[in-house]
């Protein structure tokens, strides 16, 4: 595995592999400087992150993206304005390079206007699945070339944020159909959108019901239980899994509250502060997506979802189109034993291929 | 005695006494996607717990659910007058992935009520006609969308000529004031564009005072009503109010600055309940009846569509229109048979009487 791809996750210390016993150090060697080297290399190269937002119109997707990255990625349209809802689902991508403390992030956000807005929403998830698979295919083609680029541009979707409308009851049939299909292809993070219409008790009840629905329909959202590498991961992720889906509110206007300037929504009965944990769980979402699990999202996309896709494609290799610099494909790689979740994932791959054939 | 005073100024009192005795019945339909606060609003409007034993269906149940029509009745008494309120609910509306034609059961239900009334009105015993026609439909629009969604437009177009529609924005506490205004404006534009006729609150008389006129104009401006419902009483500072408590503040349901609940309650319950019934009867029902009878009329005789069409001569020859109620024709035929038999009996009795009279006269003469 390319060392740059397999970057160490910040939460767990480097676990020594079970085969080689730890060796006693007789003095300071300076191996730990390799971490600095990795960091310098990463900062020079910059990071890429591709996120997709899915949900009905008016649930605050564009506003949420603006709030997450604290920049006007999009002009969020207020209700009542904006053009008519598109008749079919369209996918719309925007790329920005944002920089913070010398670290450059090339961020691509894909929006899906028209999702779930029609009278008949059957198969409205097909264009989205098609887009995700298309990105995997692009990456696969680049990987198969004889002379590969040094750094393959990564346009695969690393995370899909699904906005659940705050009905307060439970997941709708459309939500369940979509989540079932997408969780097998991409990391999905469901959130309760526009949560300022639910009180704290209603939110908790709604959350529990959604969790129960997800379990009943075997929908594994990010962070998936089977990919927890060690105890620390499991503890951290369990805490996150307990709060998923986060009840979020997005805002891109600032207001003065107690002398501080905060992002929020001002109503006649109070100001909803977006970054106040007592008001909504936006900080949890931001921390998950950006501050703590960004690299993990990319790793799982690369190691699990992309590999799944690759296995399916290689099994169909007799129909794989011959691109420039075509290489005769070796038989499909065996399942890697180190990652315990992959066996489950291989089962998913087989299910997928059963469905396709 | 005062020659100029006739005394019919007391007529309204007589009417009042009669209606108190008779009672008042009203059928209200609520429609809209699930999760927009319909049940909570109804409970708040009528201050009853109509939905006490309500079970929200589980997600897996919803996957196979189709639209059902549920009727709930409650008797509310206030100030000596009894109101028999029937609530028609449409659970399952807009829930499935494919909602094509999901409004058809609702349209059929409304027309069935008209059909029933038409049959009762044309029948023999008209003493106790039960008026189960839908007098008003509160349609809930989502505050999260960008105005009316395709499903909303399709539903409203299907029912707007059959029932009084009052559009309402549910869960309006999700919106900031500017957003509420923009959304209302957009919905009004869309309603005009799609030529959907919602219930028009009648203009107030020209002799009302300016204050009342201004209030009336304000209320009309706030259509569609942006409402928040709650049956819980929370303490906001010192006084208890009905509202929803959030960590950033409390929404008061009965505060006109927070939402339009008071406007809706005033216009629906306090001032326009009777008008809604009248519009249903005079406009919508008559429209239905005219359409129904015109389709009954033979081709070429369309202008003779009057009440006499349902008399003995024509009813049995012409099949019934539109709604596939299997026993309607049979019932009408039965009633006509009855009528004919009674007529024959009457004639026989008359003939017998004449005969006995004639015999009596003869015997007298003899």
XYZ file of C-alpha atoms in Angstrom:
723
model
C 0.000 0.000 0.000
C 1.331 3.413 -0.914
C 2.360 5.039 2.399
C 0.741 8.323 1.399
C -2.634 6.678 1.048
C -2.473 4.746 4.256
C -1.943 7.722 6.482
C -2.055 7.068 10.221
C -5.436 7.872 11.800
C -4.995 10.520 14.460
C -6.938 8.748 17.148
C -5.105 5.478 17.454
C -1.411 5.089 18.172
C 0.558 3.068 15.686
C -0.384 -0.521 16.418
C 2.436 -2.937 15.909
C 1.524 -5.815 13.617
C 1.016 -9.098 15.443
C 3.741 -10.972 13.550
C 6.779 -8.879 14.513
C 7.380 -8.526 18.288
C 8.405 -5.110 19.582
C 12.113 -4.570 19.699
C 13.961 -2.794 22.457
C 15.495 0.488 21.407
C 19.057 1.092 22.533
C 19.068 4.783 21.869
C 17.262 7.508 19.986
C 17.268 6.800 16.275
C 14.994 9.499 14.928
C 12.423 7.337 13.178
C 9.621 9.496 14.461
C 10.824 12.255 12.145
C 9.131 10.345 9.357
C 5.837 11.762 10.637
C 7.137 15.254 9.938
C 8.249 14.226 6.481
C 4.814 12.868 5.759
C 3.240 16.067 7.017
C 5.454 18.288 4.882
C 4.771 16.207 1.800
C 1.031 16.285 2.437
C 1.007 20.026 2.920
C 2.927 20.551 -0.283
C 0.553 18.357 -2.237
C -2.606 19.607 -0.655
C -5.711 17.626 0.132
C -8.728 16.790 -1.908
C -12.192 16.216 -0.544
C -15.353 15.510 -2.478
C -18.677 15.740 -0.756
C -22.154 15.239 -2.105
C -25.322 16.667 -0.547
C -28.618 14.928 -1.227
C -32.098 15.893 -0.115
C -35.334 17.530 -1.125
C -35.222 21.166 -2.108
C -35.515 23.665 0.689
C -33.837 21.544 3.356
C -30.891 23.888 3.602
C -28.242 21.917 1.700
C -26.474 24.875 0.120
C -26.632 26.862 3.334
C -25.171 23.905 5.221
C -22.248 23.649 2.823
C -21.594 27.361 3.149
C -21.703 27.097 6.911
C -19.439 24.021 7.019
C -16.671 25.558 5.024
C -17.334 29.095 6.179
C -17.249 30.392 2.665
C -19.816 31.219 0.063
C -19.468 28.074 -1.974
C -22.927 28.691 -3.256
C -25.479 31.386 -3.331
C -28.111 29.807 -1.127
C -31.558 30.619 -2.454
C -34.148 31.763 0.075
C -37.559 30.106 -0.097
C -39.915 31.535 -2.634
C -37.157 32.718 -4.897
C -35.004 30.784 -7.259
C -36.118 29.100 -10.427
C -38.730 26.377 -10.739
C -37.758 22.939 -9.447
C -36.098 20.988 -12.209
C -38.181 18.273 -13.775
C -35.498 15.631 -13.531
C -32.673 15.147 -11.101
C -29.567 17.041 -12.118
C -26.152 16.920 -10.566
C -24.276 20.108 -10.148
C -20.630 20.290 -8.985
C -18.622 23.227 -7.755
C -14.914 23.148 -6.908
C -13.073 25.584 -4.673
C -9.611 25.644 -3.197
C -9.652 26.866 0.382
C -6.609 27.431 2.495
C -6.073 27.497 6.237
C -2.717 27.744 8.054
C -0.783 26.712 5.005
C -2.935 23.645 4.343
C -4.672 23.705 0.981
C -7.921 21.834 0.496
C -9.413 21.314 -2.930
C -13.057 20.933 -2.096
C -15.669 19.711 -4.557
C -19.306 19.847 -3.575
C -21.935 18.104 -5.660
C -25.519 19.175 -5.271
C -28.568 17.221 -6.396
C -31.417 19.637 -7.082
C -34.665 17.931 -7.959
C -34.171 14.901 -5.729
C -37.452 13.697 -4.307
C -39.413 16.690 -5.554
C -41.525 15.040 -8.223
C -44.821 13.270 -7.790
C -43.302 10.002 -8.878
C -39.890 9.635 -7.327
C -39.276 6.087 -8.360
C -35.644 5.458 -9.363
C -34.649 9.033 -8.582
C -31.515 7.593 -6.982
C -30.275 6.131 -10.286
C -28.578 9.311 -11.575
C -26.782 9.650 -8.247
C -25.548 6.069 -8.265
C -24.538 6.545 -11.871
C -22.508 9.612 -11.007
C -20.700 7.904 -8.139
C -19.870 4.870 -10.246
C -18.731 7.106 -13.062
C -16.203 8.710 -10.740
C -14.977 5.301 -9.629
C -14.664 4.325 -13.272
C -12.601 7.418 -14.066
C -10.221 6.552 -11.258
C -10.056 2.926 -12.374
C -9.176 3.918 -15.897
C -6.367 6.137 -14.640
C -5.097 3.309 -12.459
C -5.036 0.853 -15.304
C -2.813 2.921 -17.562
C 0.688 1.723 -18.180
C 2.218 5.097 -17.525
C 0.248 6.397 -14.609
C 0.293 9.918 -13.329
C 2.240 10.458 -10.177
C -0.818 11.584 -8.344
C -4.093 10.460 -9.790
C -6.672 13.228 -9.417
C -9.257 11.925 -7.012
C -12.769 12.924 -7.986
C -14.498 10.049 -6.198
C -17.240 11.009 -3.794
C -15.821 10.588 -0.299
C -18.940 11.371 1.626
C -22.614 11.751 0.895
C -24.599 13.831 3.373
C -28.264 12.854 3.270
C -30.763 15.413 4.536
C -33.785 13.904 6.262
C -36.776 16.266 6.518
C -37.792 16.992 10.124
C -41.188 15.326 10.113
C -40.667 14.058 13.641
C -42.165 10.668 12.829
C -39.744 8.250 11.158
C -37.904 7.654 7.910
C -40.040 7.883 4.794
C -40.112 5.142 2.170
C -38.062 7.336 -0.165
C -35.374 7.785 2.492
C -35.183 4.060 3.148
C -34.980 3.123 -0.528
C -32.236 5.650 -1.150
C -30.175 4.846 1.923
C -30.333 1.105 1.321
C -28.891 1.517 -2.120
C -26.325 4.171 -1.393
C -24.792 2.780 1.775
C -23.290 -0.024 -0.255
C -21.542 2.359 -2.633
C -20.449 5.391 -0.679
C -20.073 6.658 2.885
C -23.423 8.124 3.876
C -23.920 10.507 6.775
C -27.626 11.176 7.416
C -28.567 14.418 9.153
C -31.856 15.816 10.368
C -32.195 18.996 8.342
C -33.823 22.242 9.526
C -33.818 20.938 13.059
C -34.954 24.279 14.435
C -38.534 23.123 13.984
C -38.107 20.335 16.549
C -37.778 20.724 20.310
C -35.068 18.817 22.151
C -37.410 16.016 23.216
C -38.860 15.685 19.725
C -35.346 15.503 18.308
C -34.336 12.699 20.626
C -37.465 10.697 19.880
C -37.010 11.234 16.153
C -33.365 10.229 16.358
C -34.150 7.007 18.199
C -36.814 6.115 15.695
C -34.463 6.762 12.784
C -31.777 4.640 14.400
C -34.294 1.869 14.871
C -35.393 2.167 11.233
C -31.790 2.024 10.046
C -31.183 -1.100 12.078
C -34.375 -2.775 10.882
C -33.502 -2.217 7.268
C -29.807 -3.087 7.708
C -28.572 0.286 6.577
C -24.979 0.904 7.645
C -24.201 4.565 7.696
C -20.822 6.112 8.355
C -19.000 5.409 10.694
C -19.631 1.754 9.913
C -19.214 -0.624 12.823
C -17.266 -3.203 10.833
C -14.431 -0.834 9.981
C -13.457 0.087 13.515
C -9.842 -0.859 13.704
C -9.201 -0.962 17.409
C -10.704 -0.272 20.787
C -10.117 3.480 20.724
C -11.738 3.758 17.339
C -14.673 1.751 18.554
C -15.183 3.955 21.611
C -14.932 7.170 19.642
C -17.148 5.928 16.850
C -19.736 4.483 19.210
C -20.183 7.883 20.708
C -20.711 9.287 17.241
C -23.012 6.448 16.212
C -25.164 7.167 19.240
C -25.828 10.689 18.028
C -26.311 9.952 14.358
C -28.305 11.419 12.667
C -27.193 14.850 13.866
C -29.886 17.496 14.136
C -28.383 20.418 12.252
C -29.255 23.966 11.423
C -27.400 25.981 8.823
C -27.026 29.723 8.589
C -24.840 32.116 6.705
C -25.864 35.395 8.312
C -24.188 36.812 11.340
C -25.929 38.383 14.307
C -24.790 39.980 17.511
C -25.539 37.948 20.610
C -24.191 39.107 23.975
C -21.517 41.120 22.261
C -20.316 38.216 20.135
C -20.792 37.875 16.442
C -22.376 34.502 15.723
C -23.763 32.695 12.718
C -27.444 32.161 13.257
C -31.068 32.502 12.334
C -32.994 35.351 13.867
C -36.657 34.815 14.626
C -39.116 36.813 16.678
C -38.681 34.546 19.666
C -34.915 34.179 19.727
C -31.742 33.681 17.790
C -30.700 30.149 16.888
C -26.937 29.944 17.115
C -25.519 27.457 14.699
C -22.357 26.751 16.669
C -24.019 26.441 20.053
C -24.308 22.817 21.106
C -27.366 23.615 23.192
C -29.180 24.775 20.067
C -28.164 22.278 17.401
C -25.564 19.660 16.590
C -23.848 21.398 13.746
C -20.454 21.404 15.562
C -20.629 17.596 15.738
C -21.202 17.351 12.001
C -18.412 19.784 11.264
C -16.006 17.950 13.530
C -16.900 14.623 11.991
C -16.566 15.734 8.413
C -13.600 18.030 8.688
C -11.729 18.005 11.939
C -11.526 14.354 12.869
C -12.727 11.976 10.196
C -11.918 13.589 6.871
C -8.965 11.327 6.188
C -10.875 8.310 7.448
C -13.679 9.043 4.991
C -11.170 9.137 2.170
C -9.492 5.949 3.344
C -12.699 3.987 3.527
C -13.777 5.272 0.133
C -10.481 4.164 -1.329
C -9.980 0.893 0.504
C -13.497 -0.391 0.645
C -15.977 1.203 -1.713
C -13.588 1.735 -4.584
C -12.121 -1.725 -4.186
C -15.625 -3.198 -4.264
C -16.288 -1.397 -7.475
C -12.975 -2.491 -8.907
C -13.627 -6.142 -8.049
C -16.986 -6.048 -9.809
C -15.475 -4.424 -12.853
C -12.597 -6.836 -13.009
C -14.991 -9.741 -12.819
C -16.671 -8.293 -15.834
C -13.286 -7.706 -17.398
C -14.243 -9.283 -20.654
C -16.467 -6.267 -21.279
C -14.003 -3.695 -19.925
C -13.356 -1.192 -22.704
C -9.834 -0.988 -23.991
C -8.563 2.486 -23.240
C -5.212 4.006 -24.179
C -2.333 2.038 -22.740
C -4.559 -0.936 -21.993
C -3.044 -3.566 -19.725
C -4.033 -7.192 -19.580
C -5.746 -7.533 -16.236
C -4.548 -10.041 -13.684
C -7.251 -12.076 -11.944
C -9.086 -10.288 -9.172
C -6.906 -9.645 -6.108
C -7.612 -11.833 -3.078
C -9.410 -10.268 -0.141
C -6.891 -8.522 2.102
C -6.874 -10.259 5.481
C -5.772 -7.229 7.511
C -9.046 -5.352 7.314
C -11.706 -7.490 8.994
C -14.588 -5.573 7.483
C -13.637 -6.416 3.969
C -15.169 -9.897 4.109
C -18.515 -8.364 4.802
C -17.855 -5.937 2.045
C -17.013 -8.730 -0.364
C -20.415 -10.145 0.400
C -21.891 -6.815 -0.585
C -19.930 -6.896 -3.816
C -21.398 -10.271 -4.617
C -24.893 -9.019 -3.809
C -24.310 -6.108 -6.163
C -23.110 -8.333 -8.945
C -26.062 -10.648 -8.382
C -28.377 -7.685 -8.762
C -26.629 -6.417 -11.854
C -26.561 -9.740 -13.660
C -100.274 50.182 19.312
C -97.410 51.479 17.221
C -98.547 51.367 13.590
C -95.019 51.396 12.251
C -93.622 48.681 14.387
C -94.237 45.294 12.871
C -91.966 43.193 15.052
C -89.887 41.128 12.707
C -86.721 42.670 14.085
C -86.814 39.746 16.488
C -86.387 37.261 13.652
C -82.613 36.851 14.163
C -83.345 35.816 17.743
C -85.776 33.183 16.551
C -83.144 31.922 14.139
C -80.622 31.870 16.925
C -82.915 29.883 19.188
C -83.695 27.423 16.435
C -80.088 26.849 15.532
C -79.142 26.366 19.159
C -81.834 23.739 19.379
C -80.907 22.135 16.094
C -77.197 22.165 16.656
C -74.605 22.710 14.036
C -72.565 20.244 12.071
C -69.385 20.859 10.203
C -67.051 18.598 8.271
C -63.440 19.595 8.032
C -60.841 17.794 5.958
C -57.123 18.035 6.595
C -54.717 17.044 3.884
C -51.009 17.254 3.339
C -47.846 15.257 3.750
C -47.200 13.593 7.053
C -45.077 15.408 9.566
C -46.404 18.923 8.926
C -48.184 19.252 12.231
C -51.744 18.611 11.075
C -52.940 16.660 14.102
C -51.340 19.097 16.530
C -52.965 22.033 14.796
C -56.431 20.448 14.873
C -56.034 19.723 18.551
C -54.972 23.337 19.124
C -57.782 24.806 17.008
C -60.566 23.011 18.759
C -58.821 22.510 22.079
C -59.654 18.844 22.112
C -57.532 15.770 22.037
C -58.953 14.284 18.875
C -55.768 12.397 18.220
C -55.199 10.994 21.653
C -54.874 7.352 20.788
C -52.958 7.990 17.619
C -50.365 5.535 16.483
C -47.806 6.880 14.067
C -47.124 4.029 11.652
C -43.628 2.562 11.554
C -41.388 3.078 8.565
C -41.757 -0.491 7.353
C -45.541 -0.165 7.552
C -45.351 2.951 5.436
C -43.567 1.152 2.645
C -46.773 -0.674 1.783
C -49.321 1.861 2.972
C -51.843 3.291 0.561
C -53.946 6.374 1.084
C -56.850 5.830 3.452
C -59.629 8.187 4.455
C -60.407 8.317 8.160
C -63.345 10.025 9.785
C -63.393 11.170 13.369
C -66.338 12.832 15.045
C -66.461 14.952 18.153
C -69.158 17.064 19.786
C -67.991 20.393 21.082
C -70.256 22.517 23.214
C -69.658 26.152 23.915
C -72.079 28.825 25.119
C -75.025 26.477 24.889
C -74.530 25.689 21.234
C -73.508 22.204 20.169
C -71.212 21.730 17.239
C -70.866 18.276 15.784
C -67.464 18.377 14.185
C -66.400 15.658 11.782
C -62.776 15.500 10.879
C -61.665 13.776 7.715
C -58.050 12.756 7.702
C -55.948 11.466 4.831
C -53.081 9.452 6.304
C -50.660 8.144 3.752
C -50.933 11.142 1.454
C -47.637 11.952 -0.187
C -45.791 9.285 1.731
C -44.865 6.758 -0.901
C -42.055 6.939 -3.382
C -44.560 7.007 -6.240
C -47.413 9.340 -5.407
C -49.057 9.392 -8.823
C -52.824 9.656 -8.564
C -52.710 9.438 -4.798
C -55.309 12.208 -4.653
C -57.950 10.182 -6.502
C -59.369 8.482 -3.367
C -59.816 11.932 -1.813
C -61.635 13.298 -4.860
C -63.835 10.227 -4.944
C -64.659 10.636 -1.250
C -65.730 14.254 -1.696
C -67.889 13.382 -4.669
C -69.441 10.474 -2.810
C -70.618 12.875 -0.120
C -72.184 15.101 -2.777
C -73.783 12.050 -4.340
C -75.223 10.990 -1.023
C -76.649 14.452 -0.440
C -78.112 14.600 -3.936
C -79.793 11.288 -3.378
C -81.158 12.327 0.000
C -82.375 15.627 -1.327
C -84.240 13.986 -4.166
C -85.620 11.222 -2.019
C -88.925 10.884 -0.218
C -88.056 11.430 3.406
C -86.204 14.707 3.674
C -86.684 15.284 7.359
C -83.357 14.152 8.638
C -80.865 14.695 5.892
C -77.407 14.153 7.291
C -75.059 16.643 5.738
C -71.782 14.796 5.419
C -70.401 16.990 2.652
C -66.923 18.288 3.209
C -67.299 21.973 4.043
C -63.668 22.923 4.171
C -60.266 21.464 3.364
C -57.206 22.698 5.203
C -54.296 21.934 2.937
C -50.897 21.904 4.622
C -47.920 23.138 2.679
C -44.406 22.311 3.771
C -42.412 25.288 5.071
C -39.217 23.711 3.792
C -40.024 23.747 0.107
C -39.722 26.618 -2.319
C -43.488 27.114 -2.584
C -45.977 24.585 -3.893
C -44.508 21.267 -4.940
C -45.771 19.316 -7.964
C -47.786 17.046 -5.678
C -49.435 20.041 -3.982
C -50.376 21.537 -7.335
C -51.809 18.247 -8.588
C -53.927 17.735 -5.461
C -55.232 21.301 -5.393
C -56.159 21.213 -9.051
C -58.086 17.997 -8.500
C -60.190 19.304 -5.591
C -60.448 23.058 -5.972
C -63.817 23.001 -7.705
C -65.248 20.543 -5.203
C -64.343 21.846 -1.784
C -63.376 25.113 -0.083
C -59.608 25.114 0.181
C -57.754 27.054 2.847
C -53.994 26.732 2.291
C -51.924 26.676 5.434
C -48.147 26.608 5.970
C -47.490 24.049 8.704
C -44.643 24.172 11.261
C -44.115 27.831 10.505
C -41.711 28.227 13.419
C -39.017 26.859 11.122
C -39.037 30.104 9.173
C -37.626 33.541 9.825
C -40.003 36.464 9.192
C -38.540 37.373 5.793
C -38.634 33.751 4.682
C -42.291 33.499 5.692
C -43.189 36.559 3.625
C -41.276 35.335 0.599
C -42.847 31.894 0.819
C -46.383 33.286 1.117
C -45.775 35.531 -1.859
C -44.477 32.636 -3.910
C -47.424 30.433 -3.004
C -49.924 33.169 -3.905
C -48.218 33.626 -7.274
C -48.219 29.924 -7.942
C -51.907 29.604 -7.029
C -52.721 32.375 -9.484
C -50.537 30.873 -12.183
C -52.065 27.425 -11.853
C -55.557 28.968 -11.667
C -56.418 27.234 -8.436
C -59.489 28.695 -6.736
C -59.042 28.769 -2.999
C -61.767 29.875 -0.605
C -62.227 33.621 -0.879
C -63.080 35.223 2.417
C -65.942 37.587 1.638
C -65.372 41.322 1.760
C -66.636 43.078 4.827
C -69.552 45.448 4.474
C -68.855 49.030 3.570
C -70.511 50.266 6.731
C -68.026 48.595 9.061
C -65.607 50.853 10.846
C -62.123 51.512 9.560
C -60.440 49.470 12.245
C -62.389 46.357 11.365
C -61.734 46.890 7.667
C -58.020 47.204 8.304
C -58.014 44.069 10.392
C -59.924 42.236 7.714
C -57.499 43.389 5.019
C -54.554 42.291 7.152
C -56.053 38.874 7.657
C -56.653 38.460 3.948
C -53.067 39.478 3.263
C -51.762 36.726 5.480
C -53.171 33.918 3.358
C -51.755 31.248 3.246
C -51.749 31.208 7.039
C -48.388 30.332 8.576
C -49.363 28.360 11.673
C -47.794 26.691 14.638
C -49.793 24.264 16.743
C -49.335 23.207 20.310
C -51.434 21.857 23.119
C -48.775 22.171 25.785
C -48.734 25.045 28.175
C -45.296 26.393 28.961
C -44.279 29.113 31.328
C -42.717 31.955 29.445
C -41.354 34.207 32.142
C -44.302 34.627 34.469
C -47.361 33.841 32.467
C -48.363 30.437 31.135
C -48.815 30.346 27.365
C -49.578 27.657 24.848
C -46.449 27.182 22.874
C -43.345 25.291 22.022
C -40.269 25.670 24.130
C -36.901 25.684 22.418
C -33.525 26.352 23.959
C -33.350 29.688 22.207
C -36.802 30.941 23.014
C -40.443 30.003 23.202
C -42.871 30.208 20.314
C -46.287 31.360 21.469
C -49.094 29.884 19.450
C -51.540 32.676 20.231
C -49.137 35.536 19.618
C -49.962 37.256 16.333
C -46.336 38.281 15.920
C -45.169 34.692 16.058
C -47.635 32.988 13.730
C -51.052 33.302 12.104
C -52.836 30.818 14.347
C -55.167 33.438 15.792
C -56.088 34.650 12.321
C -56.862 31.149 11.178
C -58.939 30.375 14.218
C -60.841 33.614 13.942
C -61.557 33.256 10.277
C -62.313 29.574 10.293
C -64.204 29.096 13.525
C -65.419 32.411 14.781
C -66.537 34.305 11.731
C -66.736 32.146 8.660
C -67.990 28.748 9.734
C -71.472 29.413 8.386
C -70.153 31.025 5.229
C -68.092 27.953 4.452
C -71.193 25.799 4.735
C -73.145 28.175 2.530
C -70.496 28.299 -0.167
C -70.324 24.520 -0.099
C -74.071 24.281 -0.526
C -74.732 27.157 -2.900
C -71.709 27.035 -5.105
C -69.853 23.759 -4.973
C -72.766 21.408 -4.438
C -74.913 23.178 -6.991
C -72.050 22.961 -9.472
C -71.791 19.243 -8.823
C -75.532 18.799 -9.132
C -75.698 20.714 -12.409
C -72.861 18.640 -13.859
C -74.492 15.470 -12.650
C -77.898 16.259 -14.045
C -76.548 17.519 -17.342
C -74.844 14.250 -17.905
C -78.135 12.525 -17.059
C -79.954 14.527 -19.717
C -80.446 12.884 -23.087
C -78.323 14.334 -25.908
C -80.213 17.225 -27.507
C -82.248 17.895 -24.418
C -79.493 19.399 -22.320
C -81.350 22.585 -21.543
C -84.151 20.743 -19.794
C -81.944 19.791 -16.873
C -84.258 20.652 -14.000
C -85.569 18.927 -10.917
C -88.347 17.225 -12.853
C -85.735 15.060 -14.469
C -85.724 12.843 -11.453
C -89.484 12.280 -11.554
C -90.980 8.928 -12.302
C -90.956 9.234 -16.056
C -87.301 9.789 -16.689
C -85.350 8.253 -13.876
C -85.877 4.674 -14.783
C -85.047 5.215 -18.436
C -81.722 6.989 -18.016
C -78.743 5.356 -16.359
C -76.985 7.134 -13.536
C -73.827 9.078 -14.292
C -70.312 9.324 -13.038
C -69.808 7.632 -9.761
C -69.836 3.887 -9.711
C -72.080 3.299 -6.736
C -73.658 0.017 -7.609
C -76.835 0.255 -5.592
C -77.770 3.831 -6.535
C -79.803 2.889 -9.568
C -81.479 0.104 -7.656
C -82.406 2.450 -4.810
C -83.885 5.031 -7.153
C -85.878 2.339 -8.917
C -87.108 1.019 -5.585
C -88.200 4.452 -4.499
C -89.967 5.029 -7.783
C -91.728 1.693 -7.464
C -92.870 2.712 -4.017
C -94.106 6.023 -5.352
C -96.022 4.336 -8.147
C -97.583 1.819 -5.762
C -98.648 4.572 -3.402
C -100.122 6.516 -6.300
C -102.063 3.459 -7.420
C -103.290 2.812 -3.903
C -104.377 6.429 -3.632
C -106.270 6.204 -6.898
C -107.926 2.961 -5.806
C -108.979 4.499 -2.535
C -110.295 7.567 -4.300
C -112.242 5.366 -6.707
C -113.642 3.343 -3.787
C -114.658 6.509 -1.981
C -116.346 7.843 -5.072
C -118.143 4.540 -5.532
C -119.299 4.407 -1.936
C -120.392 8.037 -2.137
C -122.291 7.345 -5.317
C -123.917 4.254 -3.698
C -124.730 6.267 -0.629
C -126.384 8.929 -2.751
C -128.316 6.314 -4.627
C -129.491 4.669 -1.418
C -130.360 8.094 -0.085
C -132.257 8.881 -3.204
C -134.105 5.608 -3.055
